[in-house]
Short mmCIF file of C-alpha atoms and ligand atoms in Angstrom, two decimals:
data_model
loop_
_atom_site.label_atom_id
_atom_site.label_comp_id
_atom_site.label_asym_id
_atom_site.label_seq_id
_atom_site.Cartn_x
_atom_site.Cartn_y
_atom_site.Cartn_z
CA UNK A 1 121.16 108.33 113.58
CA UNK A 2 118.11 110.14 112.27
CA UNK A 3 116.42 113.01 114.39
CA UNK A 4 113.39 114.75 113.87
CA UNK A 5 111.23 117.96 115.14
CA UNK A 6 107.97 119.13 114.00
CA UNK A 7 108.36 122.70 112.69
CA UNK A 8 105.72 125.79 113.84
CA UNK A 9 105.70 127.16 110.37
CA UNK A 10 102.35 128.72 111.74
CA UNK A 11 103.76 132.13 111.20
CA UNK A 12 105.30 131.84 107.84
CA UNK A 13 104.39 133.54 104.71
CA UNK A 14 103.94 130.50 102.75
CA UNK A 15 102.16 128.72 105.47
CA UNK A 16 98.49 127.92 104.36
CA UNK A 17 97.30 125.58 106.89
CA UNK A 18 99.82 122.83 106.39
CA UNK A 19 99.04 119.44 108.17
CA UNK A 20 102.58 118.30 109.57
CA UNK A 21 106.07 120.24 108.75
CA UNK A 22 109.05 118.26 110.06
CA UNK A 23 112.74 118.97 109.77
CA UNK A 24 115.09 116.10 110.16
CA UNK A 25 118.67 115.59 110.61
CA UNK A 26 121.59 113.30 110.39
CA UNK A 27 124.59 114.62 111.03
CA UNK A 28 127.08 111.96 110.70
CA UNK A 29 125.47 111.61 107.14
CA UNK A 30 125.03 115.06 106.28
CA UNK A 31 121.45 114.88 105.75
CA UNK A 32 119.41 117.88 106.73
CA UNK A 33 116.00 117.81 105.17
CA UNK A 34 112.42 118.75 105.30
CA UNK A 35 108.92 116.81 104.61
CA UNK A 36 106.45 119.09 104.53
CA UNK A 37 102.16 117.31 103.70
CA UNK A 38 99.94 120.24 102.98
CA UNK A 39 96.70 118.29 103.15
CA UNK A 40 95.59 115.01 102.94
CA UNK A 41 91.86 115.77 102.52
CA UNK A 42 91.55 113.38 99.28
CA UNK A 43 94.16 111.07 100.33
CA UNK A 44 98.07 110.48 101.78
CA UNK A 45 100.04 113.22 100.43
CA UNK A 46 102.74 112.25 97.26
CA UNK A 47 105.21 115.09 96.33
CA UNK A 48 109.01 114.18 94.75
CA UNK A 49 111.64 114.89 96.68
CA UNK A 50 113.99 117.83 95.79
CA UNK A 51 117.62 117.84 96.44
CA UNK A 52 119.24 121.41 96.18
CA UNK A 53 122.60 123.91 98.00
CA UNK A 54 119.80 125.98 99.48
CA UNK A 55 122.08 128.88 100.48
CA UNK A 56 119.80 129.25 103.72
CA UNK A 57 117.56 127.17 105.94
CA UNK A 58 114.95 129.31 105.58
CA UNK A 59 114.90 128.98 101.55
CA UNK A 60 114.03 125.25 101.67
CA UNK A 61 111.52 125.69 104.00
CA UNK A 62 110.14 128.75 102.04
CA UNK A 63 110.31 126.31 98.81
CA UNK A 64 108.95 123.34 100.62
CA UNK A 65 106.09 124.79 101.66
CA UNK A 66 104.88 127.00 98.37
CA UNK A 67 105.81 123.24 96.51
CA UNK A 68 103.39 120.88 99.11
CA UNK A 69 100.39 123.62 98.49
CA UNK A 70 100.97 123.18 95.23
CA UNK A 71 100.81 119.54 94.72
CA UNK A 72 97.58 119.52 96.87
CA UNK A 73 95.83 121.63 93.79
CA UNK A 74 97.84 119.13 91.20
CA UNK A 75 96.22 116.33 92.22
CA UNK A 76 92.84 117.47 93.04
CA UNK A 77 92.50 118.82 89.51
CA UNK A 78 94.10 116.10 88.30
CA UNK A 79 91.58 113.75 89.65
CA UNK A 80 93.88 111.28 91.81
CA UNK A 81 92.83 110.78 95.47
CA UNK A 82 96.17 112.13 96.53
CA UNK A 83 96.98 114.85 98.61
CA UNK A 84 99.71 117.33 98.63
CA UNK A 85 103.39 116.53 100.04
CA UNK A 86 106.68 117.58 99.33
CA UNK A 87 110.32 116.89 100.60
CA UNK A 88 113.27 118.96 100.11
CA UNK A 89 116.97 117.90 101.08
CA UNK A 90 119.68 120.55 101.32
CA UNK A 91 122.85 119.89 99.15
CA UNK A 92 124.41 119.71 96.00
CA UNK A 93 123.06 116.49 94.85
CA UNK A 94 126.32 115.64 92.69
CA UNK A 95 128.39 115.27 96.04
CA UNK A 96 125.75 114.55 98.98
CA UNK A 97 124.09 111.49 97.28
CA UNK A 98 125.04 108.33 98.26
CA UNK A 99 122.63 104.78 98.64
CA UNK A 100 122.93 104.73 102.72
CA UNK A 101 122.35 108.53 102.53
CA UNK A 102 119.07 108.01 100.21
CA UNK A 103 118.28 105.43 102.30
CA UNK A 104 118.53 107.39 105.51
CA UNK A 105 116.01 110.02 103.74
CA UNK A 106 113.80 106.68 103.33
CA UNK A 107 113.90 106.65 107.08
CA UNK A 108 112.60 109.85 107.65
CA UNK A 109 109.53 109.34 104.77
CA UNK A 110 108.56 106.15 106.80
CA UNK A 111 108.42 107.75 109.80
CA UNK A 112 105.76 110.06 108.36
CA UNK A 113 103.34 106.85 108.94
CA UNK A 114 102.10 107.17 105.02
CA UNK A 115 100.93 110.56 105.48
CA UNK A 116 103.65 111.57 102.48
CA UNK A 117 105.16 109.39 99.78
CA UNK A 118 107.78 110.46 98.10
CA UNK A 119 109.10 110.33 94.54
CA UNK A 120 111.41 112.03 91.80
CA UNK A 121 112.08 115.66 91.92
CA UNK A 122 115.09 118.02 90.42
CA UNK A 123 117.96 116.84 91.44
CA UNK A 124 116.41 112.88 92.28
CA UNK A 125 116.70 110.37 90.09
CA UNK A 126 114.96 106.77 89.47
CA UNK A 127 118.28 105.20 91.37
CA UNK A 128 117.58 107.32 94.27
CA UNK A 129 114.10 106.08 94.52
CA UNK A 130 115.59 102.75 94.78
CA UNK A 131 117.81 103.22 97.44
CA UNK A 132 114.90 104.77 99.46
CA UNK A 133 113.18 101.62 98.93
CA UNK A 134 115.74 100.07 100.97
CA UNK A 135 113.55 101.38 103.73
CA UNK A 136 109.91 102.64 103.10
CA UNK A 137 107.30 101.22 100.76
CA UNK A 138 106.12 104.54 100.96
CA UNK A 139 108.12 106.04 97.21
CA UNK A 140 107.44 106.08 93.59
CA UNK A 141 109.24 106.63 90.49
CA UNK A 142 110.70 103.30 90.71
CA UNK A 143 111.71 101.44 87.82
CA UNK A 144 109.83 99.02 86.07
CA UNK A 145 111.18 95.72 86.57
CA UNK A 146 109.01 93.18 84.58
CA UNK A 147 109.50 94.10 80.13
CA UNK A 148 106.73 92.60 79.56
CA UNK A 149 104.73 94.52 81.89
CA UNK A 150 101.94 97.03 80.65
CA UNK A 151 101.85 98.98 83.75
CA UNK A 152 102.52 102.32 84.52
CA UNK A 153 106.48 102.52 86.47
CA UNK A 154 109.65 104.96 86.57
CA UNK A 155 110.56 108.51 85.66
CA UNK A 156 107.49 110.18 84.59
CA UNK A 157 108.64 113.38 82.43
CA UNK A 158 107.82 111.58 78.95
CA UNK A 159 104.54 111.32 80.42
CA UNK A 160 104.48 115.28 82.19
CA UNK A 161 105.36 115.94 78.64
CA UNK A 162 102.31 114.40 77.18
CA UNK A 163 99.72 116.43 79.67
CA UNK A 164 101.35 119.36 78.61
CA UNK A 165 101.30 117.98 74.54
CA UNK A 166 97.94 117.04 74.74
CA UNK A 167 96.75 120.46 77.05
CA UNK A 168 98.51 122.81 74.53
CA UNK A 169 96.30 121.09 71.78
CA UNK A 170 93.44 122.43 73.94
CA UNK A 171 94.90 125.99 74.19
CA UNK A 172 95.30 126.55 70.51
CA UNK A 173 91.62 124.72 69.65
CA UNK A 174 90.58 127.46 72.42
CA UNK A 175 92.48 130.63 70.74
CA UNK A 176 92.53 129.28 66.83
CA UNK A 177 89.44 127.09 66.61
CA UNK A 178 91.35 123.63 65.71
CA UNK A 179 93.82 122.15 67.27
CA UNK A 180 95.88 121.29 64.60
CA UNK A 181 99.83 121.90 65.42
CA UNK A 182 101.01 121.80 61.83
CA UNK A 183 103.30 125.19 61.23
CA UNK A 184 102.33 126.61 64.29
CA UNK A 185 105.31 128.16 66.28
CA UNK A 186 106.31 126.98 69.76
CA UNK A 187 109.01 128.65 72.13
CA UNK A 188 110.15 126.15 74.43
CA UNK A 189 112.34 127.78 77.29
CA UNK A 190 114.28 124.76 78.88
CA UNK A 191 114.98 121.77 76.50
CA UNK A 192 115.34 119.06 79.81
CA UNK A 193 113.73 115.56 80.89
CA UNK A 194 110.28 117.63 79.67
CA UNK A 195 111.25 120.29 77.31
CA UNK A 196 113.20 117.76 74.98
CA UNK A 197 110.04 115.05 74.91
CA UNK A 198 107.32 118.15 74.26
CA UNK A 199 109.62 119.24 71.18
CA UNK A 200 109.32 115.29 70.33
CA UNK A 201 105.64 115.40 70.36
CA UNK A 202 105.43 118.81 68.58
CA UNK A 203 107.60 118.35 65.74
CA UNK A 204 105.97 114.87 64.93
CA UNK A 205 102.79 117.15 64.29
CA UNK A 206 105.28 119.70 62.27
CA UNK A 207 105.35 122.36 64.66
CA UNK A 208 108.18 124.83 64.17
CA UNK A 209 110.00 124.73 67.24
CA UNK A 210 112.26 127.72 68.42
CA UNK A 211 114.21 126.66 71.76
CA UNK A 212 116.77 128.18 74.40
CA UNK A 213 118.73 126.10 76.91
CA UNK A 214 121.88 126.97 78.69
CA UNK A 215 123.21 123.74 78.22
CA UNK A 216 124.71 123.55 74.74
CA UNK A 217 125.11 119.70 74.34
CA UNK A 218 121.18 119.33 74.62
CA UNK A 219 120.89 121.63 71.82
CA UNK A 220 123.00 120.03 69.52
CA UNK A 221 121.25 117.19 70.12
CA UNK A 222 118.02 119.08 68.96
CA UNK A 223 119.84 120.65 65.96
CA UNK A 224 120.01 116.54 64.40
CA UNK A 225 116.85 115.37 65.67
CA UNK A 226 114.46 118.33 64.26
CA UNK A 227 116.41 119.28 61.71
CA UNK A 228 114.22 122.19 59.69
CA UNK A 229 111.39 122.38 62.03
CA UNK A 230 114.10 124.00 64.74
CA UNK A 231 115.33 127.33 65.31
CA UNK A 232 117.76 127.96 68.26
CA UNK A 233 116.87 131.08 70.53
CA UNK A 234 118.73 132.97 73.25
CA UNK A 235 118.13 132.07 76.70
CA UNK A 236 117.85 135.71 77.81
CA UNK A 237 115.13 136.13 74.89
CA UNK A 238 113.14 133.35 73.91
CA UNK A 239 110.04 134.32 75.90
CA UNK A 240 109.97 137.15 73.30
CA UNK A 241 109.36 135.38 70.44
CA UNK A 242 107.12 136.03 67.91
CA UNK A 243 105.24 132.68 68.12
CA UNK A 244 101.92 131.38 68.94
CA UNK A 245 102.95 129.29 71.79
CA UNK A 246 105.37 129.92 74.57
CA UNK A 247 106.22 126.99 76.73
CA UNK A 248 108.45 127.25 80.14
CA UNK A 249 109.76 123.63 80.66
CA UNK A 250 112.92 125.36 82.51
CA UNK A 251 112.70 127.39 85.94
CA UNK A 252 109.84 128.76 87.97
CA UNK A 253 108.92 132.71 88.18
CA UNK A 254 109.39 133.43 84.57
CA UNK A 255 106.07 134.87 84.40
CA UNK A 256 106.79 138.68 86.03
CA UNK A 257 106.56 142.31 85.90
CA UNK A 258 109.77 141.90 83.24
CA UNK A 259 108.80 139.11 81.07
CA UNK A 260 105.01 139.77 80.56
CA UNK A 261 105.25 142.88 78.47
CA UNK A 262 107.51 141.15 76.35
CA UNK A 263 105.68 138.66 75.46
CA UNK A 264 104.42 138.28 71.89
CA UNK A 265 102.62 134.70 72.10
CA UNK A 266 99.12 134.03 72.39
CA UNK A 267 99.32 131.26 74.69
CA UNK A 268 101.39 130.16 78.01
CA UNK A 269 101.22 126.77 78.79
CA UNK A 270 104.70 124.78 80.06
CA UNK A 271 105.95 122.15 82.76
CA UNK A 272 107.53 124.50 85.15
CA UNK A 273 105.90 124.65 88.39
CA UNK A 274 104.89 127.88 89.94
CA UNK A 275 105.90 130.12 86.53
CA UNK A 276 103.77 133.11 88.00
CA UNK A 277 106.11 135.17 89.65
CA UNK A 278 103.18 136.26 92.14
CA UNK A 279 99.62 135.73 92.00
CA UNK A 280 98.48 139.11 89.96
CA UNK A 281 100.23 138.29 87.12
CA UNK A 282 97.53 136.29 86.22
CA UNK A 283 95.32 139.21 85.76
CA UNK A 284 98.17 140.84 83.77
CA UNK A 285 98.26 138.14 81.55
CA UNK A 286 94.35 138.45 80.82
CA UNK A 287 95.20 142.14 80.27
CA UNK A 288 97.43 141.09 77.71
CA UNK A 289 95.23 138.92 75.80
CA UNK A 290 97.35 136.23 76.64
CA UNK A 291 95.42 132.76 77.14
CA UNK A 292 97.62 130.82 80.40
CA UNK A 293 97.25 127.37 80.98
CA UNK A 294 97.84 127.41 84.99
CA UNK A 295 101.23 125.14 85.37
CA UNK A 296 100.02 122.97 88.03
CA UNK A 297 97.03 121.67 85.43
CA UNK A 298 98.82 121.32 82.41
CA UNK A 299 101.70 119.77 84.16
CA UNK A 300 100.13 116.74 86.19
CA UNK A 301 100.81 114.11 83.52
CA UNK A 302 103.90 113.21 86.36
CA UNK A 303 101.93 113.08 89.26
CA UNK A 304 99.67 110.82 87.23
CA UNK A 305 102.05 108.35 86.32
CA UNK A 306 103.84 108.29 89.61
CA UNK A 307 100.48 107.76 91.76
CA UNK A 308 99.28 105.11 88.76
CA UNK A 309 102.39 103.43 89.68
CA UNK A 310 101.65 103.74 93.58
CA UNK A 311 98.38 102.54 93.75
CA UNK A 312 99.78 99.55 91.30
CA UNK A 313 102.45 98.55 93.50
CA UNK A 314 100.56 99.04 96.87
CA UNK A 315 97.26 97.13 95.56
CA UNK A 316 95.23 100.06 96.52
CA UNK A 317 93.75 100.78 92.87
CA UNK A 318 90.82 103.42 93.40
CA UNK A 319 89.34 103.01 89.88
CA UNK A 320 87.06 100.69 88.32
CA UNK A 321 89.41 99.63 85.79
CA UNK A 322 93.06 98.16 85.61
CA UNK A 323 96.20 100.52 86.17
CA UNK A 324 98.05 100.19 82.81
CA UNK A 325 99.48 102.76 80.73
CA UNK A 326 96.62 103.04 78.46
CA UNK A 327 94.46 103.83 81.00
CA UNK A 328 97.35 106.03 82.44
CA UNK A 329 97.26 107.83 79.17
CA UNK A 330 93.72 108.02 78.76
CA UNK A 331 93.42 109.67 82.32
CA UNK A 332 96.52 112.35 80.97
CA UNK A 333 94.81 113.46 78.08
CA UNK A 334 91.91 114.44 80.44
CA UNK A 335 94.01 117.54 80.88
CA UNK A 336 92.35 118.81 78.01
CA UNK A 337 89.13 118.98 79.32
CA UNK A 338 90.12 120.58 82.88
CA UNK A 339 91.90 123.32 80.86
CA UNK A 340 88.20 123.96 78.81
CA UNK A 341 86.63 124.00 81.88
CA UNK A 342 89.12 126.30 83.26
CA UNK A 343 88.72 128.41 80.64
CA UNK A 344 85.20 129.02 80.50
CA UNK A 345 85.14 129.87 84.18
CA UNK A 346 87.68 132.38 84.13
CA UNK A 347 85.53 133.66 81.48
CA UNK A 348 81.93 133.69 83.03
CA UNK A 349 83.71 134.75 86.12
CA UNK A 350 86.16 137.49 84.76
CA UNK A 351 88.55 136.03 86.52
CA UNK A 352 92.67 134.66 85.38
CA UNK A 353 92.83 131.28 84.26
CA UNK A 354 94.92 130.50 87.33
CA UNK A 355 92.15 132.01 89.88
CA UNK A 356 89.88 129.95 88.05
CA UNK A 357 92.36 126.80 88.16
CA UNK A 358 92.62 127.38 92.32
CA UNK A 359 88.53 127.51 92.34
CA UNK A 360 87.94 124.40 90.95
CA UNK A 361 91.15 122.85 92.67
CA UNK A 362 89.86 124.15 96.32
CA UNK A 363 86.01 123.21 95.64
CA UNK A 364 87.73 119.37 94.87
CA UNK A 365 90.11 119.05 97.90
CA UNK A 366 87.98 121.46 100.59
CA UNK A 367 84.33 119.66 100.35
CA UNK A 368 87.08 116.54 101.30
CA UNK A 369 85.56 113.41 99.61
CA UNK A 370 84.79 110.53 101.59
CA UNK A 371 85.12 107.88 98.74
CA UNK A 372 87.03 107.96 96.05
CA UNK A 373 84.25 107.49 93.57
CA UNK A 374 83.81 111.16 93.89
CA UNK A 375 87.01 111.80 92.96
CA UNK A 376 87.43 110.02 90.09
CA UNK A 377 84.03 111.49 88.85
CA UNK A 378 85.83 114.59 89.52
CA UNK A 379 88.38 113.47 87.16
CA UNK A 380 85.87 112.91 84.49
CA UNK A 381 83.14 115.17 84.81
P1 LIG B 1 115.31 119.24 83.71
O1 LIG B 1 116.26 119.66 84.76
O2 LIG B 1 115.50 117.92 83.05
O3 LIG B 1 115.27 120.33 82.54
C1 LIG B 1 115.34 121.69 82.73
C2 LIG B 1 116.12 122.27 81.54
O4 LIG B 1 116.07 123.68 81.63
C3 LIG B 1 117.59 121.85 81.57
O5 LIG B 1 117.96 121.36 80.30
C4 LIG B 1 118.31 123.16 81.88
O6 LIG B 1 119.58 123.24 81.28
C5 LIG B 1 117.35 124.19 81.31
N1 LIG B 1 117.47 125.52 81.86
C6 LIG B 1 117.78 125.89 83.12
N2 LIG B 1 117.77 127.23 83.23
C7 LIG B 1 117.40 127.70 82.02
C8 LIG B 1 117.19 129.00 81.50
N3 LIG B 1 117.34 130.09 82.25
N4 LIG B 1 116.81 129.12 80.22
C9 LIG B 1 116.66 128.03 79.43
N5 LIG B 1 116.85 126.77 79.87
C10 LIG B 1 117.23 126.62 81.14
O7 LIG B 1 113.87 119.36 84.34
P2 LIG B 1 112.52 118.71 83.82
O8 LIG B 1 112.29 117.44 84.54
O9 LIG B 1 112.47 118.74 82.34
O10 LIG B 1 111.45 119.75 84.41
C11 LIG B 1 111.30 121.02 83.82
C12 LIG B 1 110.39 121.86 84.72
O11 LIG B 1 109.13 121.23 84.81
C13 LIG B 1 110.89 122.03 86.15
O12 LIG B 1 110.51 123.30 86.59
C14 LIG B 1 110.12 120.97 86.93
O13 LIG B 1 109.94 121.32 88.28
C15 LIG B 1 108.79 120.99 86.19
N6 LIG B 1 108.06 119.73 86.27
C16 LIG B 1 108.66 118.57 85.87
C17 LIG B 1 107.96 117.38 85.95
C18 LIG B 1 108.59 116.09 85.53
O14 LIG B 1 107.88 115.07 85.42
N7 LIG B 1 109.88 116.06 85.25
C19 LIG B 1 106.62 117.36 86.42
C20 LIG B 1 106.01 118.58 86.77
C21 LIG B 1 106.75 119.76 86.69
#
C-alpha cells in the first residue's frame, strides 16, 4: 500500500516557492519517492521521472527540487503551456524496477490530481512509462503504437538532440557570422541517448567531432560510424579542447571554478541540465569571452516532444494546427530564435546569457497567462 505526506520544504535552500512537495512510500515494494510541481502558472506541471541510489534522503529532495524549478523555465521558454514538475525515486534502477513497482509510482502521479505528469528521465525508460500507464493517464514518453502514424510519441533524446543541433547553428551564426558547421570543431563530453544523435547531426554537416565517454563500447561504436571526422578525447580533458564548440551531453555542474579557465572554446551549448555549477559562473563565462547557450533553452527539444505527445494523446491540443512531428520539429527549431533573443538581451543588459535566459523565462511563467494563445505567441514572437 501506497502512503503519502506533503513535505514543508519551506525552509530549504532550493525551495523557490514550490506549489506541492510530497514524499511517498511503499514499503512492501520498496518504493520511496518524491513528486515535487514547482508551478503550474502556464499549465499542469510535466517533468520525467528520475530513478537514482541517492546516498541520502535529503539529496533527492535537494535534486528534486533544483530539477522542478528548472523545468518551469524549460517550458516557458520553450513555449508549451506546461508547468514545471519533477519526480525522483530512490534506488538503483537496475535492481528496484519492476512493472507492479512502476506501476505503484503510477499510483502516486495520479494521486497528484493532474497537477504533474510524468515522463522519461535518467534511469526511466519508454517500458517504464508503460507500466505506469497501468494506472494514470497522467505520463508521456510512451511508445508509439500505430507505424503509420505521423505523430509525435516515445523517447524524445533524438529530438533533445535536434534543439540542441539546430541552437548550436545559432551560436556559431552569433560568434562566426554563418552558421555553416562544415570543419568546425565540436567537443562533445558524454556520447549517450543525446550526445551520440548530436554527433549524428554534426558530422552529416562535416563537423570534426572530438568526444569523451567513460563507457568504451559507445565509443567504438563512434570510431565506425564517423570514421575521419572523429577524434577520441579523455574524459578528464575534453572540456579543454582547442575547438570552437564545447558541448556537455554528460553530467550536470561541469561548468565551475575548475573547468572554466580551462576552457579554450568559443561557445557552450549541450543537453545537460543545470551545467552551471552555481549561478556566477555565468558572469565568468562572459568574462571569458565565452558565448553560453543556457542548458535549459537549448535543451527543450524533449520536453517538446513529450508534451506534443501529451496534448496528442489527451485531446487537449493548444495550437491552431495538428500535433505531428513536422510541426513538432518546426516548433524545435524555434530554439534558434529564443537563443538570438537571449543573446541580444544579455547584451543590451550586460548581463550572462543565463540571467538573461531566467528574465525572459520568469516574465513568461510570472505574468501567468490565462489562455494559451499567449503562450504560443510567446513561442513565436
Ligand atoms: P545518457 O545517460 O544516455 O548519456 C550520458 C552519457 O554520458 C553516457 O554515455 C555516459 O556514459 C556518459 N558519461 C557519464 N559521465 C561522464 C563523464 N564524466 N564524462 C564523459 N561522459 C560521461 O543520457 P542522455 O539522455 O543522453 O542525457 C544527457 C544529459 O542531457 C543528461 O544530463 C540529461 O539530464 C540531459 N537531458 C537529456 C534529455 C533527453 O531527452 N534525454 C533532455 C534534456 C536534458
Amino acid at each position: 500500500m501506497i502512503t503519502s505526506r506533503r513535505l514543508d520544504a519551506s525552509t530549504h535552500s532550493s525551495f523557490d516557492a514550490h506549489e506541492q512537495v510530497v514524499h511517498f512510500n511503499d514499503t512492501a515494494l520498496g518504493l520511496d519517492a518524491i513528486i515535487a510541481v514547482h508551478n503550474t502558472h502556464l499549465g499542469p506541471s510535466l517533468g520525467g521521472c528520475r530513478i537514482y541510489p541517492y546516498a541520502h534522503f535529503d539529496d533527492a529532495l535537494y535534486d528534486v527540487l533544483r530539477l522542478s524549478r528548472g523545468m518551469t523555465y524549460k517550458s516557458a521558454l520553450a513555449g508549451l503551456p506546461l508547468g514545471g514538475g519533477k519526480a525522483v525515486i530512490i534506488g538503483d534502477p537496475r535492481s528496484i524496477k519492476s512493472h507492479d513497482f512502476m506501476a505503484r509510482f503510477g499510483e502516486a502521479v495520479e494521486s497528484m490530481g493532474g497537477a504533474y505528469i510524468t515522463a522519461e528521465d535518467v534511469g526511466s525508460s519508454e517500458e517504464d512509462m508503460i507500466s505506469i500507464s497501468s494506472t494514470t493517464t497522467y505520463v508521456a514518453g510512451l511508445p508509439q503504437t500505430d507505424p503509420a502514424s505521423d505523430g509525435v510519441a516515445g523517447n524524445p533524446s533524438p529530438v533533445t538532440a535536434y534543439g540542441v543541433y539546430c541552437g548550436l547553428k545559432a551560436c556559431v551564426k552569433h560568434v562566426f557570422g554563418s552558421s555553416d558547421l562544415k570543419g568546425r570543431k565540436v567537443a562533445i563530453q558524454g556520447l549517450g541517448a543525446v550526445g551520440y544523435a548530436l554527433a549524428q547531426y554534426l558530422t552529416k554537416e562535416e563537423a570534426r567531432i572530438f568526444v569523451a565517454d567513460i563507457h568504451p563500447a559507445v565509443l567504438e561504436r563512434a570510431k565506425s560510424e564517423f570514421g575521419s571526422l572523429l577524434t577520441i578525447g579523455d574524459v578528464s580533458s575534453i572540456h579543454t579542447l582547442d575547438v570552437d564548440i564545447f558541448a556537455p551531453c554528460a553530467l550536470g555542474a561541469g561548468l565551475n571554478d575548475r573547468t572554466i579557465p580551462e576552457i579554450k572554446a568559443k561557445i557552450i551549448g549541450g543537453a545537460a541540465n543545470n551545467q552551471l555549477a552555481e549561478a556566477h559562473h555565468d558572469r565568468l563565462l562572459v568574462e571569458r569571452g565565452i558565448l553560453y547557450a543556457p542548458d535549459y533553452a537549448i535543451n527543450s527539444g524533449g520536453i517538446t516532444s513529450v508534451g506534443y505527445e501529451y496534448f496528442d494523446r489527451t485531446g487537449r491540443n493548444p495550437y491552431p494546427y495538428p500535433l505531428t512531428r513536422t510541426r513538432m520539429n518546426d516548433h524545435v527549431e524555434g530554439i534558434a530564435k529564443t537563443l538570438e533573443k537571449i543573446f541580444s538581451l544579455a547584451k543590451s543588459e550586460g548581463i550572462g546569457t543565463g540571467a538573461a535566459a531566467n528574465q525572459l523565462a520568469e516574465k513568461i511563467f510570472k505574468a501567468a497567462p490565462s489562455s494559451a494563445q499567449v503562450r504560443i505567441e510567446a513561442s513565436n514572437a
